[in-house]
């Protein structure tokens, strides 16, 4: 169901908002990629909101801190006085629930036969056999936590925004910066990494302090705003717990398009199609960086 962005950054040069720039970034792809890894596979750019910034925009690879637009171009046409950015958390591990589903799929693949047979099958290009032998190293404690790559995503995003809007992100405005986050640890950590990126912008070369010791303070937690889908009573009763409102979601999950996908996946992995569903197949995207 809906999963929202987790931090809101507001910085303004004047108290009145004459111009608001909204930015929605999405990134929650999960892997333990090294920060310097370039595009991982031919499939990497096609993960929608789970696509890494670098895969959506390979221009970031040579210089991840350079703004993606010419700041002067913007300055000539308008004067930014406020920036509101709605930012999703950085790269993270899968959640415990997703890890459980992965284990179930892994078990299904391992049940296909003896290890020796699988190894031979993997040698013949059998993807299901290769996946069965992949050591599933995700552990429960990882539960959706931000990884180092995710911290770097946020630091670099902060630096790009600061170079794109130099007047807004002036040092004197630093104290005006407001950062709101949900209570999810990956979001709190993303907010902290964003602020640490900005700190580096203002104090290049100096060691970065803890966010609690920064002028603007740590990100404020506000779940009512940032996780409205868990707290808004109207949304919960009228939509989330209302089968009529969710009719099309369910229809899609059980409809012909989804059945077609499940059949294709079952064919490729050589597992019974009735073990696959719209709930467990999508978690396979977490295997992307490893094998596919
Ligand atoms: C459930 O959703 C339907 C369709 O959107 C709507 O007409 C109905 O009022 C909703 N029911 C409740 C209890 O809100």
Coordinates of C-alpha atoms and ligand atoms in Angstrom, one line a residue:
X1 CA 0.0 0.0 0.0
X2 CA 1.1 3.6 -0.3
X3 CA 4.5 4.3 1.1
X4 CA 5.5 7.8 1.2
X5 CA 8.6 9.9 1.1
X6 CA 10.2 10.2 4.5
X7 CA 11.8 13.6 4.8
X8 CA 10.7 17.1 4.1
X9 CA 13.3 19.8 3.8
X10 CA 12.4 23.4 3.9
X11 CA 14.8 26.3 3.5
X12 CA 13.9 29.9 2.8
X13 CA 15.6 33.2 2.3
X14 CA 12.5 35.1 3.4
X15 CA 9.6 34.1 5.6
X16 CA 7.2 34.4 2.8
X17 CA 7.0 31.7 0.2
X18 CA 6.7 33.3 -3.2
X19 CA 8.1 30.3 -4.9
X20 CA 8.2 26.7 -3.8
X21 CA 10.2 24.1 -5.6
X22 CA 8.9 20.7 -4.9
X23 CA 11.1 17.8 -5.5
X24 CA 10.2 14.2 -5.1
X25 CA 13.0 11.8 -5.2
X26 CA 12.6 8.1 -4.9
X27 CA 15.1 5.7 -3.9
X28 CA 14.8 2.7 -1.7
X29 CA 16.6 0.2 -3.7
X30 CA 18.4 -2.2 -1.6
X31 CA 21.7 -3.8 -2.0
X32 CA 25.2 -3.6 -0.6
X33 CA 26.6 -2.0 -3.7
X34 CA 29.8 -0.3 -3.2
X35 CA 29.3 3.5 -3.6
X36 CA 31.6 3.6 -6.7
X37 CA 29.8 0.8 -8.6
X38 CA 28.5 2.0 -11.9
X39 CA 25.4 0.7 -13.6
X40 CA 25.0 -2.8 -12.3
X41 CA 23.1 -4.6 -15.1
X42 CA 21.0 -3.9 -18.1
X43 CA 18.0 -4.1 -15.9
X44 CA 19.1 -1.6 -13.3
X45 CA 17.4 1.5 -14.8
X46 CA 14.0 -0.2 -14.9
X47 CA 13.2 -0.4 -11.2
X48 CA 10.9 2.5 -11.0
X49 CA 11.1 4.2 -7.6
X50 CA 13.7 1.6 -6.6
X51 CA 16.1 2.7 -9.3
X52 CA 19.4 4.1 -8.0
X53 CA 20.0 7.8 -8.8
X54 CA 23.0 6.8 -10.8
X55 CA 21.1 4.3 -13.0
X56 CA 18.3 6.8 -13.6
X57 CA 20.9 9.5 -14.5
X58 CA 24.3 8.1 -15.5
X59 CA 25.4 11.7 -15.7
X60 CA 25.9 11.5 -12.0
X61 CA 28.6 8.9 -12.2
X62 CA 31.5 11.2 -13.2
X63 CA 30.6 13.9 -10.6
X64 CA 27.8 13.0 -8.1
X65 CA 28.1 16.4 -6.4
X66 CA 27.7 18.6 -9.4
X67 CA 24.2 20.1 -9.9
X68 CA 22.3 18.6 -12.8
X69 CA 21.2 21.9 -14.2
X70 CA 23.1 25.1 -14.7
X71 CA 22.5 27.2 -11.6
X72 CA 22.9 30.4 -13.7
X73 CA 20.1 29.4 -16.0
X74 CA 17.8 29.3 -13.1
X75 CA 19.0 32.6 -11.6
X76 CA 18.3 34.5 -14.8
X77 CA 14.7 33.6 -15.0
X78 CA 13.6 33.6 -11.4
X79 CA 14.8 34.2 -7.9
X80 CA 14.4 31.2 -5.7
X81 CA 13.2 32.2 -2.2
X82 CA 12.1 28.9 -0.8
X83 CA 12.9 25.3 -1.5
X84 CA 10.6 22.5 -0.3
X85 CA 11.9 19.1 -1.1
X86 CA 10.1 15.8 -0.4
X87 CA 12.8 13.2 -0.3
X88 CA 12.7 9.5 0.0
X89 CA 15.2 7.6 2.1
X90 CA 18.4 6.4 0.6
X91 CA 19.4 2.9 -0.4
X92 CA 18.5 0.4 2.2
X93 CA 18.4 -3.3 3.1
X94 CA 15.2 -5.2 2.5
X95 CA 12.7 -5.3 5.4
X96 CA 12.3 -8.4 7.6
X97 CA 9.1 -9.1 5.8
X98 CA 10.8 -9.0 2.4
X99 CA 13.7 -11.1 3.7
X100 CA 11.2 -13.7 4.9
X101 CA 9.6 -13.8 1.4
X102 CA 13.0 -14.1 -0.2
X103 CA 13.8 -17.1 2.1
X104 CA 10.5 -18.8 1.1
X105 CA 11.4 -18.4 -2.6
X106 CA 14.9 -19.5 -2.0
X107 CA 13.6 -22.7 -0.3
X108 CA 11.3 -23.3 -3.2
X109 CA 14.3 -23.2 -5.6
X110 CA 16.4 -25.4 -3.4
X111 CA 13.6 -27.9 -3.3
X112 CA 14.0 -28.4 -7.0
X113 CA 16.7 -31.1 -6.6
X114 CA 20.0 -32.2 -5.2
X115 CA 22.8 -29.6 -4.9
X116 CA 25.0 -31.4 -7.5
X117 CA 22.2 -31.5 -10.0
X118 CA 21.5 -27.8 -9.4
X119 CA 25.2 -26.9 -9.9
X120 CA 25.2 -28.7 -13.2
X121 CA 21.9 -27.0 -14.2
X122 CA 23.3 -23.6 -13.2
X123 CA 26.3 -24.3 -15.5
X124 CA 23.8 -24.7 -18.3
X125 CA 22.4 -21.2 -17.7
X126 CA 19.5 -22.4 -15.5
X127 CA 18.7 -19.2 -13.5
X128 CA 16.6 -20.9 -10.9
X129 CA 19.4 -23.3 -10.1
X130 CA 21.9 -20.4 -9.9
X131 CA 19.6 -18.5 -7.5
X132 CA 19.2 -21.7 -5.4
X133 CA 22.9 -21.7 -4.8
X134 CA 23.2 -18.0 -4.0
X135 CA 24.0 -17.7 -0.3
X136 CA 21.1 -15.7 1.0
X137 CA 23.0 -13.5 3.4
X138 CA 20.3 -11.1 4.4
X139 CA 19.6 -11.3 8.2
X140 CA 16.6 -10.2 10.2
X141 CA 18.5 -7.4 12.0
X142 CA 19.0 -5.6 8.7
X143 CA 15.3 -4.9 8.6
X144 CA 15.1 -2.0 6.1
X145 CA 18.1 -0.2 7.6
X146 CA 19.9 2.5 5.6
X147 CA 23.2 1.2 4.2
X148 CA 26.4 3.2 3.6
X149 CA 25.4 3.8 0.0
X150 CA 22.1 5.3 1.2
X151 CA 24.0 7.7 3.5
X152 CA 26.1 8.7 0.5
X153 CA 22.9 9.1 -1.7
X154 CA 21.7 11.7 0.9
X155 CA 25.0 13.5 1.3
X156 CA 25.4 13.9 -2.4
X157 CA 21.8 15.0 -2.9
X158 CA 22.3 17.7 -0.3
X159 CA 25.5 18.9 -2.0
X160 CA 23.7 19.0 -5.4
X161 CA 20.9 21.0 -4.1
X162 CA 23.2 23.4 -2.3
X163 CA 25.2 24.0 -5.5
X164 CA 22.0 24.4 -7.5
X165 CA 20.6 27.0 -5.1
X166 CA 23.6 28.8 -3.7
X167 CA 21.7 31.8 -2.5
X168 CA 19.2 29.7 -0.6
X169 CA 21.8 27.4 0.9
X170 CA 24.0 30.3 2.1
X171 CA 25.7 29.8 5.4
X172 CA 23.5 32.4 7.1
X173 CA 20.4 30.4 6.0
X174 CA 21.7 27.2 7.5
X175 CA 20.0 27.9 10.8
X176 CA 16.7 28.4 9.0
X177 CA 16.8 24.9 7.5
X178 CA 13.9 22.7 8.7
X179 CA 14.0 19.0 8.3
X180 CA 11.1 16.8 9.1
X181 CA 11.2 13.1 9.0
X182 CA 9.2 10.0 9.8
X183 CA 10.3 7.9 12.8
X184 CA 11.6 5.0 10.6
X185 CA 15.2 4.5 11.3
X186 CA 16.2 4.6 7.6
X187 CA 14.4 8.0 7.4
X188 CA 15.9 9.5 10.5
X189 CA 19.3 8.3 9.3
X190 CA 18.7 9.7 5.8
X191 CA 17.9 13.1 7.3
X192 CA 21.0 13.0 9.4
X193 CA 23.1 12.1 6.4
X194 CA 21.5 14.9 4.4
X195 CA 22.5 17.4 7.1
X196 CA 26.0 16.0 7.3
X197 CA 26.3 16.5 3.5
X198 CA 25.4 20.1 4.0
X199 CA 27.8 20.4 6.8
X200 CA 30.6 19.4 4.5
X201 CA 29.4 22.0 2.0
X202 CA 29.8 24.8 4.7
X203 CA 32.9 23.4 6.4
X204 CA 34.9 21.5 3.7
X205 CA 37.7 19.4 5.2
X206 CA 36.5 19.6 8.8
X207 CA 35.3 16.5 10.7
X208 CA 31.5 16.2 10.6
X209 CA 29.8 16.5 14.0
X210 CA 26.8 14.6 15.2
X211 CA 23.6 16.1 13.9
X212 CA 22.5 16.8 17.5
X213 CA 25.4 19.3 17.7
X214 CA 24.5 21.1 14.5
X215 CA 23.0 24.6 14.5
X216 CA 19.8 23.5 12.8
X217 CA 19.4 20.5 15.2
X218 CA 18.5 17.0 14.3
X219 CA 15.5 16.3 11.9
X220 CA 12.2 16.6 13.7
X221 CA 10.1 13.5 13.8
X222 CA 6.5 13.9 12.6
X223 CA 4.7 10.6 11.7
X224 CA 1.3 12.2 11.4
X225 CA 2.7 14.3 8.5
X226 CA 5.2 11.9 6.9
X227 CA 3.4 8.6 7.4
X228 CA -0.2 9.9 7.0
X229 CA -1.1 6.5 5.6
X230 CA -0.6 5.0 9.0
X231 CA -2.3 7.8 11.0
X232 CA -4.9 9.5 9.0
X233 CA -8.2 8.0 10.3
X234 CA -10.1 9.1 7.2
X235 CA -7.6 7.5 4.9
X236 CA -7.5 4.3 7.0
X237 CA -11.3 3.8 7.1
X238 CA -12.2 5.1 3.7
X239 CA -9.4 3.6 1.7
X240 CA -6.9 1.3 3.4
X241 CA -9.5 -0.9 5.2
X242 CA -12.1 -0.5 2.5
X243 CA -12.3 -3.4 0.0
X244 CA -14.5 -1.3 -2.4
X245 CA -11.9 1.4 -2.6
X246 CA -9.1 -1.1 -3.1
X247 CA -11.1 -3.1 -5.7
X248 CA -8.7 -2.3 -8.6
X249 CA -5.6 -3.1 -6.6
X250 CA -6.9 -6.6 -5.9
X251 CA -8.2 -6.9 -9.4
X252 CA -4.8 -6.2 -10.8
X253 CA -3.1 -8.6 -8.4
X254 CA -5.3 -11.5 -9.5
X255 CA -5.9 -10.3 -13.1
X256 CA -4.6 -11.7 -16.4
X257 CA -1.5 -9.4 -16.7
X258 CA -0.3 -10.6 -13.3
X259 CA -1.1 -14.2 -14.1
X260 CA 0.9 -13.9 -17.2
X261 CA 3.9 -12.5 -15.3
X262 CA 3.7 -15.3 -12.7
X263 CA 3.6 -17.9 -15.5
X264 CA 6.7 -16.5 -17.1
X265 CA 8.6 -16.3 -13.8
X266 CA 7.5 -19.9 -13.0
X267 CA 8.7 -21.0 -16.4
X268 CA 12.1 -19.3 -16.1
X269 CA 12.7 -20.6 -12.5
X270 CA 11.0 -23.9 -13.1
X271 CA 8.9 -23.8 -10.0
X272 CA 5.1 -24.5 -9.7
X273 CA 3.2 -21.4 -10.6
X274 CA 0.8 -21.8 -7.7
X275 CA 3.7 -21.1 -5.3
X276 CA 4.1 -17.6 -6.8
X277 CA 1.9 -14.6 -6.3
X278 CA 1.8 -10.8 -6.6
X279 CA 3.2 -10.7 -3.0
X280 CA 6.3 -12.8 -3.4
X281 CA 7.4 -12.2 -7.0
X282 CA 8.1 -8.4 -6.6
X283 CA 10.6 -9.1 -3.7
X284 CA 12.9 -10.7 -6.3
X285 CA 14.0 -7.2 -7.3
X286 CA 16.2 -7.4 -4.2
X287 CA 18.3 -10.0 -6.0
X288 CA 19.1 -7.6 -8.8
X289 CA 22.5 -6.5 -7.6
X290 CA 23.6 -10.0 -6.8
X291 CA 22.7 -12.2 -9.8
X292 CA 20.2 -11.0 -12.3
Ligands
LIG1 C1 -15.3 2.8 0.4 O1 -14.9 3.1 -0.9 C2 -15.9 3.4 -1.7 C3 -15.3 3.7 -3.1 O2 -14.3 4.6 -3.1 C4 -16.7 4.6 -1.2 O3 -17.8 4.9 -2.1 C5 -17.2 4.3 0.2 O4 -17.8 5.5 0.7 C6 -16.1 3.9 1.1 N1 -16.6 3.4 2.4 C7 -16.2 4.0 3.5 C8 -16.8 3.3 4.8 O5 -15.6 5.0 3.6

